[in-house]
Coordinates of C-alpha atoms in Angstrom, one line a residue:
M1 CA -32.1 61.1 60.2
V2 CA -30.9 62.9 57.1
L3 CA -32.6 65.9 55.7
L4 CA -31.8 67.5 52.3
L5 CA -32.5 71.0 51.1
G6 CA -31.4 71.1 47.5
V7 CA -30.0 68.4 45.2
V8 CA -26.8 66.6 46.1
K9 CA -25.1 64.4 43.6
V10 CA -22.7 61.7 44.8
G11 CA -19.8 61.1 42.4
C12 CA -17.6 58.1 42.2
G13 CA -13.9 57.6 41.4
Q14 CA -12.0 60.2 43.3
D15 CA -12.0 59.6 47.1
K16 CA -13.7 62.2 49.2
V17 CA -13.1 63.2 52.8
R18 CA -14.8 65.5 55.2
R19 CA -13.4 69.0 55.8
Y20 CA -14.8 70.2 59.0
A21 CA -15.4 73.9 60.0
T22 CA -12.5 75.0 62.2
R23 CA -13.2 78.5 63.4
Q24 CA -16.3 79.8 65.4
H25 CA -17.7 82.7 67.2
D26 CA -20.6 83.2 69.6
F27 CA -23.1 85.8 68.5
S28 CA -25.8 85.1 71.1
I29 CA -27.9 87.9 72.5
A30 CA -29.4 88.0 76.0
L31 CA -31.5 90.6 77.8
L32 CA -31.6 91.1 81.5
G33 CA -29.6 87.9 82.0
L34 CA -32.1 85.9 80.0
G35 CA -31.8 84.7 76.5
G36 CA -29.2 83.1 74.4
S37 CA -25.8 81.5 75.3
I38 CA -23.5 78.7 74.0
D39 CA -21.8 76.2 76.1
N40 CA -18.7 74.4 74.9
A41 CA -18.6 76.5 71.7
S42 CA -15.3 75.0 70.5
N43 CA -16.8 71.5 70.4
A44 CA -18.5 72.5 67.1
V45 CA -15.1 73.0 65.4
N46 CA -12.8 70.4 67.0
G47 CA -13.3 67.8 64.2
N48 CA -14.7 65.2 66.6
P49 CA -18.1 64.1 65.4
R50 CA -19.1 63.0 68.9
D51 CA -18.7 66.4 70.4
A52 CA -21.2 69.3 70.2
S53 CA -21.7 72.8 71.4
T54 CA -25.0 73.6 73.2
L55 CA -27.1 76.4 72.0
Q56 CA -29.6 77.5 74.6
F57 CA -31.8 80.3 75.7
L58 CA -34.0 80.9 78.7
L59 CA -37.5 82.4 78.3
G60 CA -36.7 84.0 75.0
A61 CA -38.2 87.5 74.8
L62 CA -40.5 86.9 71.8
G63 CA -37.7 86.5 69.4
L64 CA -35.6 89.4 70.7
T65 CA -33.0 87.0 72.2
Y66 CA -31.3 84.1 70.6
A67 CA -28.4 81.7 70.7
E68 CA -26.3 82.0 67.5
Q69 CA -23.0 80.3 66.5
V70 CA -21.1 81.1 63.3
V71 CA -18.5 78.8 61.9
D72 CA -16.2 78.9 58.9
F73 CA -13.3 76.8 57.5
N74 CA -10.3 79.1 58.3
P75 CA -7.5 76.8 59.4
N76 CA -6.4 79.4 61.9
S77 CA -9.0 79.0 64.6
A78 CA -7.7 82.2 66.3
A79 CA -7.8 84.4 63.2
T80 CA -9.7 87.7 63.6
N81 CA -10.4 88.2 59.9
A82 CA -11.4 86.1 56.9
S83 CA -8.3 86.5 54.8
G84 CA -7.4 82.8 55.4
S85 CA -11.0 81.5 55.1
P86 CA -11.5 79.4 51.9
T87 CA -14.5 80.3 49.7
F88 CA -16.6 77.6 48.3
P89 CA -18.6 78.0 45.1
A90 CA -22.4 78.1 45.0
G91 CA -23.8 74.6 44.8
T92 CA -21.3 73.1 47.2
P93 CA -23.3 71.0 49.8
V94 CA -22.8 71.7 53.4
F95 CA -23.5 69.0 56.0
I96 CA -24.7 70.1 59.4
K97 CA -25.3 67.8 62.3
L98 CA -27.8 69.1 64.9
S99 CA -29.8 67.5 67.7
L100 CA -33.2 68.8 68.8
P101 CA -35.2 67.5 71.8
A102 CA -38.8 66.4 71.4
N103 CA -40.3 69.4 73.2
L104 CA -39.0 71.7 70.5
L105 CA -40.7 69.9 67.7
G106 CA -44.1 71.1 66.7
V107 CA -43.9 74.4 68.5
L108 CA -43.0 77.8 66.9
T109 CA -39.3 77.5 67.6
G110 CA -37.2 79.6 65.3
I111 CA -34.1 77.9 63.7
V112 CA -32.2 79.7 61.0
I113 CA -29.3 78.2 59.0
Q114 CA -27.6 80.8 56.8
P115 CA -24.5 80.7 54.6
I116 CA -22.1 83.5 55.4
T117 CA -18.8 85.1 54.4
N118 CA -16.3 87.5 56.0
L119 CA -16.4 86.3 59.6
R120 CA -14.2 89.0 61.3
N121 CA -13.6 91.3 64.1
A122 CA -14.3 94.7 62.7
G123 CA -13.1 96.5 65.8
G124 CA -14.7 99.5 67.6
L125 CA -18.4 99.4 68.4
T126 CA -19.0 96.9 65.6
G127 CA -16.8 94.1 67.0
W128 CA -17.3 90.7 65.5
T129 CA -19.5 90.5 62.5
Y130 CA -20.2 88.5 59.3
T131 CA -22.0 88.9 56.0
N132 CA -25.0 86.9 55.0
V133 CA -25.0 85.4 51.5
G134 CA -27.5 83.4 49.5
S135 CA -30.8 82.1 50.9
Q136 CA -31.4 81.2 54.5
V137 CA -33.1 78.1 55.7
T138 CA -35.7 78.8 58.4
S139 CA -37.8 76.6 60.7
G140 CA -40.7 76.7 58.2
G141 CA -38.6 74.8 55.7
L142 CA -36.7 72.7 58.1
L143 CA -38.8 71.7 61.1
A144 CA -41.6 70.5 58.9
L145 CA -39.2 67.7 57.9
L146 CA -38.2 66.9 61.4
N147 CA -40.5 64.1 62.6
G148 CA -38.2 62.9 65.3
A149 CA -35.9 64.0 68.1
G150 CA -32.2 63.3 68.3
E151 CA -29.3 63.8 65.9
S152 CA -30.1 64.8 62.3
E153 CA -27.7 65.5 59.5
I154 CA -29.1 68.4 57.4
I155 CA -27.7 69.0 54.0
I156 CA -28.0 72.5 52.5
T157 CA -26.8 73.7 49.1
P158 CA -26.1 77.4 49.2
N159 CA -27.0 79.4 46.0
A160 CA -24.1 81.8 46.5
S161 CA -20.4 81.5 47.2
F162 CA -19.8 81.1 50.9
Q163 CA -17.2 80.7 53.6
G164 CA -19.2 79.3 56.5
V165 CA -22.7 79.0 58.0
R166 CA -24.5 80.4 61.0
I167 CA -27.0 78.5 63.3
R168 CA -29.5 80.6 65.2
L169 CA -31.9 79.3 67.8
T170 CA -34.8 81.4 69.2
S171 CA -38.5 81.1 70.1
A172 CA -41.4 83.2 69.1
L173 CA -43.3 81.9 72.1
G174 CA -40.7 82.7 74.7
V175 CA -40.2 79.1 75.5
S176 CA -36.8 77.9 76.9
A177 CA -35.0 75.6 74.4
T178 CA -31.7 73.8 73.9
S179 CA -30.1 72.4 70.8
Q180 CA -26.8 70.7 70.1
F181 CA -24.6 71.7 67.2
F182 CA -22.0 69.0 66.4
H183 CA -20.3 70.2 63.3
A184 CA -20.5 71.5 59.8
Y185 CA -18.4 70.0 56.9
V186 CA -18.0 69.9 53.2
M187 CA -16.7 67.0 51.1
E188 CA -13.4 67.5 49.3
D189 CA -11.0 65.4 47.3
A190 CA -8.7 63.3 49.4
S191 CA -5.0 64.3 49.1
V192 CA -4.1 60.6 48.8
T193 CA -5.9 57.5 47.7
L194 CA -7.7 56.1 50.7
N195 CA -7.0 52.5 51.7
C196 CA -9.8 50.0 52.4
E197 CA -10.1 50.7 56.1
E198 CA -10.1 54.5 55.6
R199 CA -12.8 54.2 52.9
N200 CA -15.1 51.8 54.8
E201 CA -14.6 52.9 58.5
P202 CA -17.7 54.1 60.3
I203 CA -17.0 57.8 61.1
D204 CA -20.3 59.1 62.5
V205 CA -23.5 58.1 64.3
L206 CA -27.0 59.5 64.3
S207 CA -29.7 58.3 66.7
G208 CA -33.0 59.3 68.2
V209 CA -36.8 58.6 68.3
R210 CA -39.6 59.3 65.9
A211 CA -43.3 59.4 66.6
G212 CA -44.2 56.4 64.5
S213 CA -47.9 55.9 64.9
V214 CA -48.1 57.1 68.5
E215 CA -51.3 59.2 69.0
G216 CA -50.3 62.8 69.7
G217 CA -47.1 62.7 67.7
I218 CA -43.5 63.1 68.8
V219 CA -44.3 64.8 72.1
N220 CA -46.0 61.5 73.3
A221 CA -43.4 59.2 71.8
T222 CA -41.1 57.3 74.1
G223 CA -37.8 55.7 73.3
T224 CA -34.1 56.1 73.9
V225 CA -30.8 55.2 72.4
T226 CA -28.1 54.6 75.0
N227 CA -24.4 54.7 74.2
P228 CA -24.9 55.0 70.4
W229 CA -21.2 55.2 69.6
N230 CA -20.6 51.8 71.2
A231 CA -21.8 50.2 67.9
R232 CA -18.6 51.5 66.2
D233 CA -15.9 51.2 68.9
D234 CA -14.3 48.0 67.6
N235 CA -15.3 46.3 70.9
T236 CA -17.7 43.4 70.6
T237 CA -18.5 43.4 74.3
S238 CA -19.9 47.0 74.4
Y239 CA -23.1 47.9 72.7
A240 CA -25.6 50.6 71.8
L241 CA -29.0 49.9 73.3
I242 CA -32.1 51.1 71.4
S243 CA -35.4 50.9 73.4
T244 CA -38.9 51.8 72.4
G245 CA -40.0 52.4 76.0
V246 CA -43.6 52.0 77.0
Q247 CA -44.9 53.3 73.7
L248 CA -44.2 50.3 71.3
L249 CA -45.7 52.4 68.5
S250 CA -42.7 54.8 68.8
E251 CA -39.8 54.3 66.4
V252 CA -36.2 54.4 67.6
F253 CA -33.4 54.7 65.1
H254 CA -29.6 54.2 65.0
T255 CA -27.7 55.2 61.9
T256 CA -24.0 54.4 61.2
I257 CA -22.3 56.7 58.7
F258 CA -19.3 55.4 56.7
A259 CA -16.5 57.4 55.3
S260 CA -17.3 56.8 51.6
P261 CA -20.0 55.2 49.4
S262 CA -19.7 51.4 49.2
T263 CA -19.1 49.2 46.2
P264 CA -22.3 47.7 44.9
N265 CA -23.0 44.3 46.4
Q266 CA -20.7 45.1 49.3
V267 CA -21.6 43.3 52.6
V268 CA -22.5 45.0 55.9
R269 CA -22.2 43.1 59.2
V270 CA -24.5 43.8 62.1
L271 CA -23.8 42.2 65.5
L272 CA -26.8 42.3 67.7
Q273 CA -28.7 40.7 70.6
D274 CA -32.1 40.7 72.1
P275 CA -31.5 41.3 75.9
G276 CA -34.9 40.0 76.8
A277 CA -34.7 36.5 75.4
N278 CA -32.3 33.5 75.3
L279 CA -32.6 33.3 71.5
L280 CA -33.5 35.9 69.0
D281 CA -37.0 34.9 67.9
L282 CA -37.2 34.7 64.1
N283 CA -40.7 36.3 64.2
L284 CA -39.4 39.2 66.2
L285 CA -36.6 39.7 63.6
S286 CA -39.3 41.1 61.3
T287 CA -40.1 43.9 63.7
F288 CA -36.9 45.8 63.1
Q289 CA -35.6 47.1 59.7
I290 CA -32.2 47.8 58.3
Q291 CA -32.3 50.6 55.7
P292 CA -29.2 51.5 53.6
Y293 CA -28.9 55.1 52.5
L294 CA -26.6 57.0 50.1
R295 CA -26.6 60.3 51.9
N296 CA -30.2 61.2 52.1
T297 CA -31.5 58.8 49.5
V298 CA -32.7 55.3 50.3
A299 CA -30.4 52.7 48.7
G300 CA -32.8 49.9 47.9
S301 CA -35.8 48.6 49.9
P302 CA -35.7 48.2 53.7
I303 CA -34.3 44.9 54.9
S304 CA -36.1 43.0 57.6
G305 CA -34.1 41.0 60.0
N306 CA -35.7 37.8 58.7
A307 CA -35.3 38.6 55.0
S308 CA -34.0 35.8 52.8
T309 CA -31.0 37.9 51.8
V310 CA -29.8 38.1 55.4
S311 CA -27.4 35.5 56.7
L312 CA -28.0 35.1 60.4
R313 CA -25.4 33.3 62.5
L314 CA -25.6 32.5 66.2
L315 CA -22.1 33.1 67.6
P316 CA -20.6 30.2 69.6
S317 CA -20.3 30.6 73.4
S318 CA -23.2 33.1 73.2
S319 CA -26.7 32.1 73.9
N320 CA -28.3 34.9 71.9
K321 CA -25.7 37.1 70.2
Y322 CA -26.1 37.0 66.4
E323 CA -24.2 38.4 63.4
L324 CA -26.3 39.4 60.4
T325 CA -24.4 39.6 57.2
I326 CA -26.3 41.6 54.5
P327 CA -25.2 42.1 50.9
V328 CA -26.5 45.5 49.6
T329 CA -26.9 45.7 45.9
S330 CA -26.8 49.5 45.7
S331 CA -24.0 51.8 46.8
F332 CA -24.6 53.1 50.3
D333 CA -22.8 55.2 52.9
R334 CA -25.0 54.7 55.9
I335 CA -27.0 52.0 57.6
E336 CA -30.1 52.9 59.7
I337 CA -31.5 50.3 62.1
K338 CA -35.1 51.2 63.0
M339 CA -37.2 49.4 65.6
G340 CA -40.8 49.9 66.8
G341 CA -43.9 51.3 65.2
V342 CA -45.9 48.1 65.7
A343 CA -47.4 46.6 68.8
E344 CA -45.5 43.3 68.5
A345 CA -42.1 45.0 68.2
L346 CA -39.1 44.2 70.2
T347 CA -38.8 46.6 73.1
Q348 CA -35.0 46.6 73.2
L349 CA -32.1 45.7 70.9
R350 CA -28.4 45.7 71.6
I351 CA -26.2 46.7 68.6
Y352 CA -22.6 45.7 69.2
E353 CA -21.2 46.5 65.8
V354 CA -22.2 47.9 62.4
S355 CA -19.3 47.4 59.9
R356 CA -18.5 47.2 56.2
L357 CA -15.1 45.8 57.0
P358 CA -14.3 42.1 57.2
R359 CA -13.5 40.9 60.7
V360 CA -12.5 37.5 62.2
L361 CA -14.3 36.9 65.5
V362 CA -13.0 33.9 67.5
I363 CA -15.0 32.0 70.1
D364 CA -15.3 34.2 73.2
D365 CA -15.2 31.5 75.8
P366 CA -11.5 30.5 76.4
T367 CA -12.4 26.9 77.4
E368 CA -14.6 26.4 74.3
L369 CA -12.0 28.0 72.1
A370 CA -9.3 25.7 73.5
T371 CA -11.5 22.7 72.9
A372 CA -12.1 23.7 69.3
L373 CA -8.4 24.0 68.7
T374 CA -7.3 20.8 70.4
R375 CA -7.5 17.8 68.2
C376 CA -5.7 14.5 67.5
G377 CA -3.3 14.5 64.5
S378 CA -4.5 17.8 63.0
V379 CA -6.5 20.9 63.8
D380 CA -8.9 22.7 61.4
L381 CA -8.5 26.4 62.3
I382 CA -12.0 27.2 60.9
G383 CA -13.3 25.8 64.2
A384 CA -12.1 28.9 66.0
I385 CA -14.0 31.3 63.8
A386 CA -17.3 32.3 65.5
N387 CA -18.6 34.3 62.5
Y388 CA -17.4 32.1 59.6
Q389 CA -19.1 33.4 56.4
P390 CA -17.4 31.7 53.4
D391 CA -20.1 33.0 51.0
Y392 CA -18.8 36.6 51.5
Y393 CA -15.3 36.3 52.7
N394 CA -12.2 34.3 51.8
Y395 CA -10.0 33.2 54.7
Q396 CA -6.3 32.8 54.9
Y397 CA -4.1 31.3 57.5
Y398 CA -0.5 32.2 58.5
T399 CA 2.3 31.4 60.9
A400 CA 3.2 35.1 61.3
S401 CA 1.3 38.1 62.5
T402 CA 2.3 40.1 59.5
G403 CA 3.7 39.2 56.1
G404 CA 4.6 35.7 55.1
S405 CA 2.8 33.3 52.8
P406 CA -0.6 31.8 53.5
L407 CA -0.8 28.2 54.4
P408 CA -2.2 25.8 51.8
S409 CA -5.3 25.1 53.9
S410 CA -6.9 25.7 57.3
V411 CA -5.7 22.3 58.5
V412 CA -2.5 22.3 60.5
T413 CA -0.5 19.4 62.0
A414 CA 1.8 21.1 64.4
N415 CA 1.3 22.9 67.7
G416 CA 1.7 26.6 67.8
N417 CA 0.2 30.1 67.1
Y418 CA -1.5 30.7 63.9
Y419 CA -3.0 33.8 62.4
I420 CA -6.3 34.1 60.6
E421 CA -7.5 36.9 58.2
A422 CA -10.7 37.4 56.2
I423 CA -10.8 39.0 52.8
D424 CA -14.0 40.6 51.4
K425 CA -14.8 39.0 48.1
I426 CA -16.2 42.2 46.6
T427 CA -13.8 44.9 47.8
G428 CA -10.6 42.9 48.6
C429 CA -10.5 44.6 52.0
V430 CA -8.5 42.5 54.5
S431 CA -9.2 42.1 58.1
P432 CA -6.6 42.4 60.9
R433 CA -5.1 39.0 61.6
V434 CA -6.3 37.2 64.7
V435 CA -4.0 34.9 66.6
V436 CA -5.2 31.5 67.8
T437 CA -3.2 28.6 69.4
A438 CA -3.6 25.1 68.1
T439 CA -2.8 22.1 70.1
V440 CA -2.2 19.0 68.0
L441 CA -2.2 15.8 70.1
P442 CA 0.0 13.0 68.8
T443 CA -1.8 10.1 67.2
P444 CA -0.6 6.6 68.2
T445 CA 0.6 4.0 65.7
I446 CA 1.2 0.3 65.9
T447 CA 2.9 -2.0 63.4
I448 CA 1.4 -5.4 62.9
P449 CA 2.1 -8.1 60.3
Q450 CA -0.2 -8.6 57.4
L451 CA -1.1 -12.1 58.6
T452 CA -1.2 -13.6 62.1
T453 CA -1.4 -17.4 62.3
A454 CA -2.7 -19.7 65.0
C455 CA -3.4 -23.4 65.2
Q456 CA -6.9 -24.8 65.5
E457 CA -6.1 -26.4 68.9
D458 CA -4.6 -23.2 70.4
S459 CA -6.7 -21.4 73.0
Q460 CA -5.0 -18.0 72.4
I461 CA -3.8 -16.0 69.5
H462 CA -0.5 -14.2 69.6
I463 CA -0.7 -10.9 67.7
V464 CA 3.0 -9.8 67.5
Y465 CA 3.6 -6.1 66.8
S466 CA 7.0 -4.7 66.0
A467 CA 6.7 -1.1 67.1
T468 CA 4.4 1.6 68.6
T469 CA 4.6 5.4 68.7
A470 CA 2.8 8.0 70.9
A471 CA 2.3 5.7 73.8
P472 CA -0.9 3.7 73.2
I473 CA -2.5 2.2 76.3
T474 CA -5.6 0.4 75.0
Y475 CA -6.6 -1.5 71.9
S476 CA -9.9 -2.4 70.3
I477 CA -10.8 -5.0 67.7
D478 CA -14.0 -4.9 65.6
W479 CA -14.5 -8.3 63.9
N480 CA -16.5 -8.7 60.7
T481 CA -19.7 -10.7 60.5
E482 CA -18.0 -14.0 59.4
A483 CA -15.6 -13.9 62.4
E484 CA -18.4 -13.1 64.8
S485 CA -20.3 -16.1 63.5
M486 CA -17.4 -18.3 64.5
G487 CA -17.4 -16.9 68.1
F488 CA -14.9 -14.0 67.8
V489 CA -16.0 -11.2 70.2
D490 CA -15.4 -7.5 69.7
I491 CA -12.9 -6.0 72.1
E492 CA -13.2 -2.4 73.1
N493 CA -10.5 -0.3 74.8
S494 CA -8.8 -3.2 76.5
S495 CA -5.8 -2.0 78.5
H496 CA -2.4 -3.2 77.5
N497 CA 1.2 -2.4 78.4
F498 CA 2.6 -1.5 75.0
S499 CA 6.3 -1.3 74.3
P500 CA 7.7 1.1 71.6
T501 CA 10.1 -1.7 70.4
G502 CA 7.5 -4.4 70.0
G503 CA 5.6 -7.1 71.9
T504 CA 2.6 -9.4 71.8
I505 CA -1.1 -8.9 72.3
L506 CA -2.9 -12.1 73.5
I507 CA -6.5 -12.6 72.6
N508 CA -8.8 -15.6 73.1
K509 CA -9.4 -17.9 70.2
P510 CA -13.0 -19.2 70.0
S511 CA -13.1 -23.0 70.3
A512 CA -15.7 -23.1 67.5
A513 CA -13.5 -21.3 65.0
I514 CA -12.8 -23.7 62.1
P515 CA -9.7 -23.3 59.9
G516 CA -9.8 -20.3 57.7
D517 CA -9.1 -16.5 57.5
Y518 CA -10.9 -14.1 59.9
Q519 CA -10.9 -10.3 59.4
G520 CA -11.1 -7.5 61.9
I521 CA -10.1 -3.8 62.4
L522 CA -7.5 -3.0 65.1
I523 CA -7.0 0.4 66.6
V524 CA -5.0 1.6 69.6
K525 CA -5.5 4.7 71.7
N526 CA -3.3 6.7 74.0
A527 CA -3.9 8.6 77.2
S528 CA -5.1 11.7 75.3
G529 CA -7.9 9.6 73.7
C530 CA -6.3 9.8 70.3
A531 CA -6.8 6.8 68.2
S532 CA -4.6 5.2 65.5
E533 CA -5.8 4.7 62.0
N534 CA -7.8 1.6 61.3
L535 CA -5.5 -1.4 60.7
N536 CA -6.7 -4.5 58.9
L537 CA -6.1 -7.5 61.1
T538 CA -6.1 -11.0 59.5
I539 CA -6.1 -14.1 61.6
K540 CA -5.4 -17.4 59.9
I541 CA -6.5 -20.5 61.8
Q542 CA -4.4 -23.5 60.7
P543 CA -6.0 -27.0 60.8
K544 CA -4.8 -29.4 63.4
P545 CA -2.2 -31.6 61.8
P546 CA -2.9 -35.4 61.5
P547 CA -1.2 -37.8 63.9
P548 CA 2.2 -38.9 62.6
L549 CA 2.5 -42.3 60.9
L550 CA 4.9 -44.6 62.8
N551 CA 6.3 -47.4 60.7
I552 CA 7.9 -50.0 63.1
N553 CA 10.2 -52.6 61.7
P554 CA 9.8 -55.8 63.7
H555 CA 13.2 -57.1 62.5
S556 CA 15.0 -54.3 64.0
Q557 CA 17.8 -55.3 66.3
Y558 CA 16.7 -52.8 68.8

């Protein structure tokens, strides 16, 4: 969930990177052992978007106690003054990632977000202090926008120069409450040009549950997101699980945030699975939506799982794991997958990967993969690619893990290891190379004459061959219609002891065969089942010669 207070413009051209707040201080106030505190305070400034500090208070005394954490961007996390803290001009957006539980939404819980400067230890009775600047954001302007529980990214645009922000959590009703504060950051120019992977890598995740159309609102909504970061861990066997729970009208969301805005028409890949069915029902595909965003603004219309623009591919060796490939016409920097809100919705969905980068997935099952890469004479390496999408990616094949020149095609004729990479047609981003092993089985050959002759009175035909290769063990002959009409019978996989230096195949000659030429196709096979190319076999039946004329001379002296 992304909330915006103020206007944020997204530029293009210069690469931008996050600059996280790096220094913090706990300003919580408690009375009589009750009230505010912060656990794991340093997590809010460690630069890891997965980690969070926990702001909490117990039975807040009608707003007199609170949990408050102040952060700024001083690179020296141990500094006791603000001399090294950078100052940002008014209008610089600040991105703040928070998480609120459902029981805080809709009650008079006080949240204050305030730009500050001069975080310092003033010494004496004053101790640590700061200076508020610009306008603060309070629960009245913030919580009204929060229609869901879970992680939210809030964007504020201070109207004064600032060095940091403070987050205060309290309760006007004295209700106990807890909130997580993950980080605050600003976007700044990258010191170097980002490469494809740095520009397109997923760097953050938001997830949670919204009320949807559940009666009673968010408090009665059900739904969970388990292991949300598994959708960006580069492991296609681990997954984030989104579940609507018993209230199908609840909405569950999972948002992947990328490092930079995309190129228009760039492709996003989503690897997912319905754990409750053998195959992903195409009707159920319409019950979840994929919404691209550019920061807080929707980038085009929501995309249903069964939309015509979505390429859906069932991965080999998986009964129900699919890759959705989606071209997004607008620039986007995050993808939200939302499920629920209707009675016929899926109840669970596994999300294995959400990525803008090309990736070659090979067949998971080793036996199936080996079968796909074992062929007679040549192997087409495309058969190993489980997520082959030639509409969006070009593929290249190599004999080396790095460098080298690509092979002229995906078809190889020699045993060995080969390396496959995919190239995004829009961005030019190149996937890591994936190694596969091809086994090319030898194809047998046999050398026969253009014409084999036999006499009409012969009972057998001698087919003399001069050589064989790759150890054939059987032969087959498929006669044409004319030959079959004269009694020639097709021969299929007849065993024979072939010699590499030549020999003779004996076949029966039909007694009804009259003189003439008879055509057939001869092939031989070896023990691997590999067959030779089709060889034209021509049998010429010679007519029986007439009896010799004997001219006897009666006057001979003998």
